[in-house]
Coordinates of C-alpha atoms in Angstrom, one line a residue:
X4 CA -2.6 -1.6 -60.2
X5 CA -2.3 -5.0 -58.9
X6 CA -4.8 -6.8 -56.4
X7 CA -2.6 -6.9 -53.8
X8 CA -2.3 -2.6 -53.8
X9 CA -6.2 -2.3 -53.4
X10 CA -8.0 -1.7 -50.9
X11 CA -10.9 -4.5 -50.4
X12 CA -13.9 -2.9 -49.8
X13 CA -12.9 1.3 -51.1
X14 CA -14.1 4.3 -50.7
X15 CA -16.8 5.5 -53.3
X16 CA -17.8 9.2 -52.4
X17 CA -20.8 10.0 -54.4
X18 CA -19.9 13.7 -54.8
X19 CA -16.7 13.0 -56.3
X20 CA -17.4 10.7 -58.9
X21 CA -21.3 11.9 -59.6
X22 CA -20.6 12.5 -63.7
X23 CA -18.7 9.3 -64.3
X24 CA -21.6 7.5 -62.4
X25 CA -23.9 9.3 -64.7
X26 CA -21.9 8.3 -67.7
X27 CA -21.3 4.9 -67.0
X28 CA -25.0 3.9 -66.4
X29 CA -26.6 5.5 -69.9
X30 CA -23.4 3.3 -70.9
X31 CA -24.9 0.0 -69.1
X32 CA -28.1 0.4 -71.0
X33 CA -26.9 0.9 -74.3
X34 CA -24.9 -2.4 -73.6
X35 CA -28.3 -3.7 -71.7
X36 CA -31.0 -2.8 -74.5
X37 CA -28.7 -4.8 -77.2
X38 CA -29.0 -8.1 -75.0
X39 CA -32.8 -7.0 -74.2
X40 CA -33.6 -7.4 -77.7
X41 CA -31.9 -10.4 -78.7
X42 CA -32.7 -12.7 -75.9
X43 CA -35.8 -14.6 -75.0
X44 CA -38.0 -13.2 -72.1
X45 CA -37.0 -14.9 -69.0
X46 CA -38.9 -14.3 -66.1
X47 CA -38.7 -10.8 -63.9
X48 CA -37.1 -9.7 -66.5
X49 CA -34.0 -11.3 -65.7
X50 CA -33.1 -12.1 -69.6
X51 CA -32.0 -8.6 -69.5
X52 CA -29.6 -8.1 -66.2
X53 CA -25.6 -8.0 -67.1
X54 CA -23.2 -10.1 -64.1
X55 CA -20.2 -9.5 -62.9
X56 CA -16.4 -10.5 -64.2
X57 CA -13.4 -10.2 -62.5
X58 CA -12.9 -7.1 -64.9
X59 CA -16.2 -5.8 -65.5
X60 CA -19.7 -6.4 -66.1
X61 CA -20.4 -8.7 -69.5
X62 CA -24.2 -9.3 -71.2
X63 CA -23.1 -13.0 -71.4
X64 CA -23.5 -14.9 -74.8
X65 CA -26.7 -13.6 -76.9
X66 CA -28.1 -15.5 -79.1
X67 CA -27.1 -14.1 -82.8
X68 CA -29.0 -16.8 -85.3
X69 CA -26.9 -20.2 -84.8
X70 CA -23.9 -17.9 -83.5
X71 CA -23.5 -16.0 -80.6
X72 CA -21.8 -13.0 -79.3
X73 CA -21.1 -11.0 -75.9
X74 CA -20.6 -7.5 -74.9
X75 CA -18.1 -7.3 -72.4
X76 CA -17.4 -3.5 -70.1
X77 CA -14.0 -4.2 -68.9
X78 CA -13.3 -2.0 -66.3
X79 CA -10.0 -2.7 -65.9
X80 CA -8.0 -1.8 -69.2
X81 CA -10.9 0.8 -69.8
X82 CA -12.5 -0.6 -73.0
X83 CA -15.9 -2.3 -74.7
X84 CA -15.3 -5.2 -76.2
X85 CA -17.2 -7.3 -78.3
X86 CA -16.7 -11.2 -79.0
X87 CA -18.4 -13.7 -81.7
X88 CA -18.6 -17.0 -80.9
X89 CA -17.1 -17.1 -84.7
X90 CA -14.0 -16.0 -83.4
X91 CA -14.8 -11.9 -84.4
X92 CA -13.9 -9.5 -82.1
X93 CA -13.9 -5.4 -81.8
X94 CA -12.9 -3.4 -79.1
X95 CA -12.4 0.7 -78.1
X96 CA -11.3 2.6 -75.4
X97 CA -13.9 4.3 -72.8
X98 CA -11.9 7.4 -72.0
X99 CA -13.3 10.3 -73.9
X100 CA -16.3 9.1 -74.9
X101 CA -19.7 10.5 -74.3
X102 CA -22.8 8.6 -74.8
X103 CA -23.4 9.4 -78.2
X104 CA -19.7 8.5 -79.3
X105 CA -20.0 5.3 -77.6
X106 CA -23.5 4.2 -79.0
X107 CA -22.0 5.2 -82.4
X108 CA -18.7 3.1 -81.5
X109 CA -20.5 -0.1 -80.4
X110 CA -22.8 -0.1 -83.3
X111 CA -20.4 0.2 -85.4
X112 CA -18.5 -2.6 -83.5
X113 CA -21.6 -5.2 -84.4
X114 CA -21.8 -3.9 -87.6
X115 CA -18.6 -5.3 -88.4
X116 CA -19.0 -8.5 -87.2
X117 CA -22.4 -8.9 -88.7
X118 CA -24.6 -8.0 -86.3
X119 CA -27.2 -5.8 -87.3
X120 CA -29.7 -4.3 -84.6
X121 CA -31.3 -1.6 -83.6
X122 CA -32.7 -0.5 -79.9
X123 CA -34.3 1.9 -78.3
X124 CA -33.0 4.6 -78.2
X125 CA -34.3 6.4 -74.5
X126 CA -32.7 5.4 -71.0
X127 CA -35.1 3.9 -69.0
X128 CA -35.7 4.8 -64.9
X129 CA -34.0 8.1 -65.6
X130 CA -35.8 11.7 -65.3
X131 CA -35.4 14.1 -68.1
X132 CA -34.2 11.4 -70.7
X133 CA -31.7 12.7 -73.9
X134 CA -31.5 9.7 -76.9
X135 CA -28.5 7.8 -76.9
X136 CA -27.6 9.6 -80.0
X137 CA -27.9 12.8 -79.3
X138 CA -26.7 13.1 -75.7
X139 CA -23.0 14.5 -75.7
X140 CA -23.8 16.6 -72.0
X141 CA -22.6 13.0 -70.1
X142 CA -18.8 12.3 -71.6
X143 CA -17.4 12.0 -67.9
X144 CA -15.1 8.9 -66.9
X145 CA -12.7 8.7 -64.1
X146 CA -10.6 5.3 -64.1
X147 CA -9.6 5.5 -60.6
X148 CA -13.3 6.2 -59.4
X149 CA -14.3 3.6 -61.7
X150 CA -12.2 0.7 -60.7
X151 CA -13.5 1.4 -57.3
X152 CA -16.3 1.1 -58.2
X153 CA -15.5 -2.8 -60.3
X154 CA -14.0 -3.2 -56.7
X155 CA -17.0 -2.9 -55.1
X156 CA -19.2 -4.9 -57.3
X157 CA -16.7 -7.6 -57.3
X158 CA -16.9 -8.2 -53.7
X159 CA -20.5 -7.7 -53.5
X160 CA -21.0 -10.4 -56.0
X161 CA -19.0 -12.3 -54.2
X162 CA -21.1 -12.2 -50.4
X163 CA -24.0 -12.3 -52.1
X164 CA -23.2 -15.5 -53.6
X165 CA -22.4 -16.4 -50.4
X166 CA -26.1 -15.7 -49.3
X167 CA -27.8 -17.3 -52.0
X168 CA -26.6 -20.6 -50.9
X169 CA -28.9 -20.8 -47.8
X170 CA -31.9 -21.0 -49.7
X171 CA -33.9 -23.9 -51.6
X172 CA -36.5 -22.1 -53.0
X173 CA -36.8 -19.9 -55.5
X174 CA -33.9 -17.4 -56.1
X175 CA -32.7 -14.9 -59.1
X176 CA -28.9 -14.9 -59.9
X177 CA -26.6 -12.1 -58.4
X178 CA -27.1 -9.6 -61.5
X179 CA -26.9 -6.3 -62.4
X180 CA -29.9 -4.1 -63.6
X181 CA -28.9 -1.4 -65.7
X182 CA -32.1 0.6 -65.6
X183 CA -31.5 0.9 -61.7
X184 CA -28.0 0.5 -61.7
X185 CA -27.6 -2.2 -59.1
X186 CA -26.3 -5.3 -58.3
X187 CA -29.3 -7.2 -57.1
X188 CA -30.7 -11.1 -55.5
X189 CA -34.5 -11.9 -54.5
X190 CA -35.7 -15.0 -52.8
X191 CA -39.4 -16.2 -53.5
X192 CA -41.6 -17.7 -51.4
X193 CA -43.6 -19.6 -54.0
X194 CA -46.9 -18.1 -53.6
X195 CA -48.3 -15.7 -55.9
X196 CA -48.0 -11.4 -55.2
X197 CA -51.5 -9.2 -55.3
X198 CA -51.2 -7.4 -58.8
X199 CA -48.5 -4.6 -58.4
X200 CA -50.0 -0.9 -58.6
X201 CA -47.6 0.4 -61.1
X202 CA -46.9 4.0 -61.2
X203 CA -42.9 3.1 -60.4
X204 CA -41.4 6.3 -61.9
X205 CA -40.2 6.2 -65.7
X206 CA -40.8 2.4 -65.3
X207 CA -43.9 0.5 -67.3
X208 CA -46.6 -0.7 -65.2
X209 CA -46.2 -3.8 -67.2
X210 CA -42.5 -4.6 -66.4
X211 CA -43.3 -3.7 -62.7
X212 CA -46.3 -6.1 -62.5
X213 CA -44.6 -9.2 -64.3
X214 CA -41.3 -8.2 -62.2
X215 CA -43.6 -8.6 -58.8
X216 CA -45.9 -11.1 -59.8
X217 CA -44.8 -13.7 -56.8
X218 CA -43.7 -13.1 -53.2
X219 CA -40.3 -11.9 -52.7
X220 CA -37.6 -10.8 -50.3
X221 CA -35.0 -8.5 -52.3
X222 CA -31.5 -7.0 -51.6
X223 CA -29.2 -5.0 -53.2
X224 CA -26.1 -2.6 -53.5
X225 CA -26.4 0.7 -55.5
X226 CA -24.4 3.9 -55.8
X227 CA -27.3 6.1 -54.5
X228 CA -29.1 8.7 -55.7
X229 CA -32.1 10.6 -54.6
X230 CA -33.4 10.3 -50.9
X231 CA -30.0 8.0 -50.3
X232 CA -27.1 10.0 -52.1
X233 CA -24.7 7.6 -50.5
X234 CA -23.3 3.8 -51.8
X235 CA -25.9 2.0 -49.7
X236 CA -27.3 -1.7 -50.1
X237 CA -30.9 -2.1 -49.3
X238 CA -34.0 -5.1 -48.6
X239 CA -37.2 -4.9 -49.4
X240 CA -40.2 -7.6 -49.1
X241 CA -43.0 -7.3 -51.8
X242 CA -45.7 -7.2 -50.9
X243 CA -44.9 -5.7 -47.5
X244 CA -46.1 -7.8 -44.8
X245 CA -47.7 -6.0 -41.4
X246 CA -44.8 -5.5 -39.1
X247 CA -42.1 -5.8 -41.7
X248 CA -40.6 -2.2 -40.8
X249 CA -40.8 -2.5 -37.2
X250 CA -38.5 -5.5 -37.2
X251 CA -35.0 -4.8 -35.4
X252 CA -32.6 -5.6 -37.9
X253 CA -28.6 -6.3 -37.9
X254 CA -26.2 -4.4 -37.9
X255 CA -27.1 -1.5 -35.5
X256 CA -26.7 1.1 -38.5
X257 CA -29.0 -0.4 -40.4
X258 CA -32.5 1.5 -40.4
X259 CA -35.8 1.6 -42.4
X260 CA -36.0 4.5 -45.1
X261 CA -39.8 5.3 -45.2
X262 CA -38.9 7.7 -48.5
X263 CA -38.0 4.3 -50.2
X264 CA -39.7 1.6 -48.2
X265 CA -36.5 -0.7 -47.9
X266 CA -34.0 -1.2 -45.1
X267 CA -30.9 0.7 -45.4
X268 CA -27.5 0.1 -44.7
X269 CA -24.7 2.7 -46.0
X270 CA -22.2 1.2 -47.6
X271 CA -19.5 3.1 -45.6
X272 CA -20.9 1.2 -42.7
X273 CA -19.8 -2.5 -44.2
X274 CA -16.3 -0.7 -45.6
X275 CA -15.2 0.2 -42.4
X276 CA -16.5 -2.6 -40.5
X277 CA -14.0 -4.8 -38.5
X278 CA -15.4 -7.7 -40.7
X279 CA -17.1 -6.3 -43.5
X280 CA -18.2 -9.7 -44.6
X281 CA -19.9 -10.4 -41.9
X282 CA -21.4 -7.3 -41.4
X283 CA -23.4 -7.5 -45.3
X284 CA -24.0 -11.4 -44.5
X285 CA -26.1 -10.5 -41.0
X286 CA -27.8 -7.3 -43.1
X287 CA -29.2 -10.1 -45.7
X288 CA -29.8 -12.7 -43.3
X289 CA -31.6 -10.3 -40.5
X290 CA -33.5 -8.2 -43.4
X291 CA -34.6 -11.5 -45.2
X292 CA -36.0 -13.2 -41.8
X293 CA -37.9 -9.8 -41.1
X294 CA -39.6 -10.7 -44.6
X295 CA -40.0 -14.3 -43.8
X296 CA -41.0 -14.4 -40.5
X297 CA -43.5 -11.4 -41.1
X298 CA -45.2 -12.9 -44.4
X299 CA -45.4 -16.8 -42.6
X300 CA -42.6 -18.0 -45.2
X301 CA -42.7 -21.9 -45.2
X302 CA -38.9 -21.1 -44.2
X303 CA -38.5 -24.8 -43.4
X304 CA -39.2 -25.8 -46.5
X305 CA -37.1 -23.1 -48.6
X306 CA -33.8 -23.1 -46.5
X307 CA -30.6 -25.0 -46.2
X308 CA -27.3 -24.5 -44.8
X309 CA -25.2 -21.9 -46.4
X310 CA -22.6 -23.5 -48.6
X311 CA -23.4 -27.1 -48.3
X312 CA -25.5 -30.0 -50.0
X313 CA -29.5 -28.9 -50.8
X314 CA -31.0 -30.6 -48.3
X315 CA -34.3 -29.6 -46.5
X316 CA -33.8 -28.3 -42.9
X317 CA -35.1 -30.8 -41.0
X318 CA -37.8 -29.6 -38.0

């Protein structure tokens, strides 16, 4: 399938592509907890996010002693490659694999280019856990649904790119969290968060507190699951500021989800949108200035015109 055949912003129905969705994520943290550890902690945990390629989703380089080497998921010709910055590669195919095949196929795949590690073997953020090793129940993968999917994140990546440029201060890169499963960006305001309460399901209170130590405004697409079981992309503010929820926000279908304490806006609504661009760019913007404007950002100070030269607003 050629780009010029796809649909830019496709359909994703939860319903029928549930068991590749399920697949595909233990898949992302297999992929995830080999970069997590090889690579020096970074800050809110980003040293352990994967980004997103025209064809996939890729660890980027890890360090390997004075070499390096990089996972890539290519979700276009289907496969899991790895590349040495020695000029090694190894690759298989993803269709008919379950989860234990494939962490038995990708270890094997460092093996052979002399890389020897070992991980944890448990998903993380997930209920009712099975190790990598063992878990043959998730073996689902549906190429069409799946390149939707790439679709999706691809064109996500690329608006909120697009959004990070309006800001000075503080901001993650546009990147993936596989524990989660979504693409994600945060703006800081600078000043330091009260001490995160923990208690985030089948997540360590001390990843959760390091991972909100500072003030931020956060946004993000996932598939859904739970009390949103629909593609949706969300905003949240930690720590919530008084009035932060009452805030009108853009577009109209937009709404605040007191289940998950974020703003909501089904991804269905930005698919079929007249501009869909435009319709994610005024959720971020809208759902950001809430945050903002509610906490007494220094907003001055932290933003810039989208797309142009870092220079400081000027009063």
């Amino acid at each position: 399938m050629n780009g010029a055949s796809q649909t830019p912003w496709p359909e994703l129905p939860t319903a029928a592509w549930r068991e590749t969705y399920a697949t595909l994520h233990l898949w992302t943290q297999i992929i995830g907890k080999i970069r997590l550890v090889r690579s020096p902690w970074l800050n809110h945990s980003w040293h352990v996010a994967l980004y997103v390629t025209a064809r996939g989703l890729t660890t980027s380089p890890i360090p390997d002693g004075v070499r390096t080497f990089q996972i890539d998921l290519d979700l276009i010709d289907h496969a899991l490659r790895v590349s040495t910055s020695d000029g090694a590669q190894r690759q298989f195919a993803l269709a008919g694999q379950s989860v234990a095949s494939f962490y038995a196929a990708i270890m094997a795949a460092l093996w052979e280019t002399g890389i020897h590690i070992a991980i944890d073997e448990m998903p993380n953020e997930l209920p009712e856990p099975i190790r990598f090793s063992e878990d043959k129940k998730h073996a689902s993968y549906d190429p069409a649904a799946v390149r939707s999917f790439l679709q999706i994140l691809v064109n996500v990546d690329r608006v909120f790119k697009q959004f990070r440029t309006g800001f000075l201060g503080k901001a993650s890169p546009v990147h993936f969290f596989w524990g989660s499963f979504d693409l994600a960006a945060t703006r800081f305001s600078g000043r330091r968060a009260p001490r995160h309460p923990g208690g985030v399901p089948h997540l360590s209170d001390d990843v959760a507190c390091e991972a909100y130590s500072h003030e931020e405004s956060s946004a993000g697409f996932w598939p859904g699951s739970g009390a949103i079981d629909y593609p949706a992309f969300y905003s949240y503010s930690y720590p919530e500021p008084a009035g932060f929820r009452a805030v009108k926000v853009r577009p109209d279908a937009a709404f605040f989800s007191e289940a998950l304490g974020e703003f909501i806006l089904p991804y269905d609504t930005v698919r079929t949108a007249a501009a869909p661009d435009q319709a994610l760019l005024e959720f971020l913007q809208s759902t950001y200035e809430a945050a903002a404007n509610a906490a007494k950002w220094d907003r001055d100070a932290l933003e810039c015109a989208p797309g142009q030269p870092g220079v400081v607003r000027q009063v």
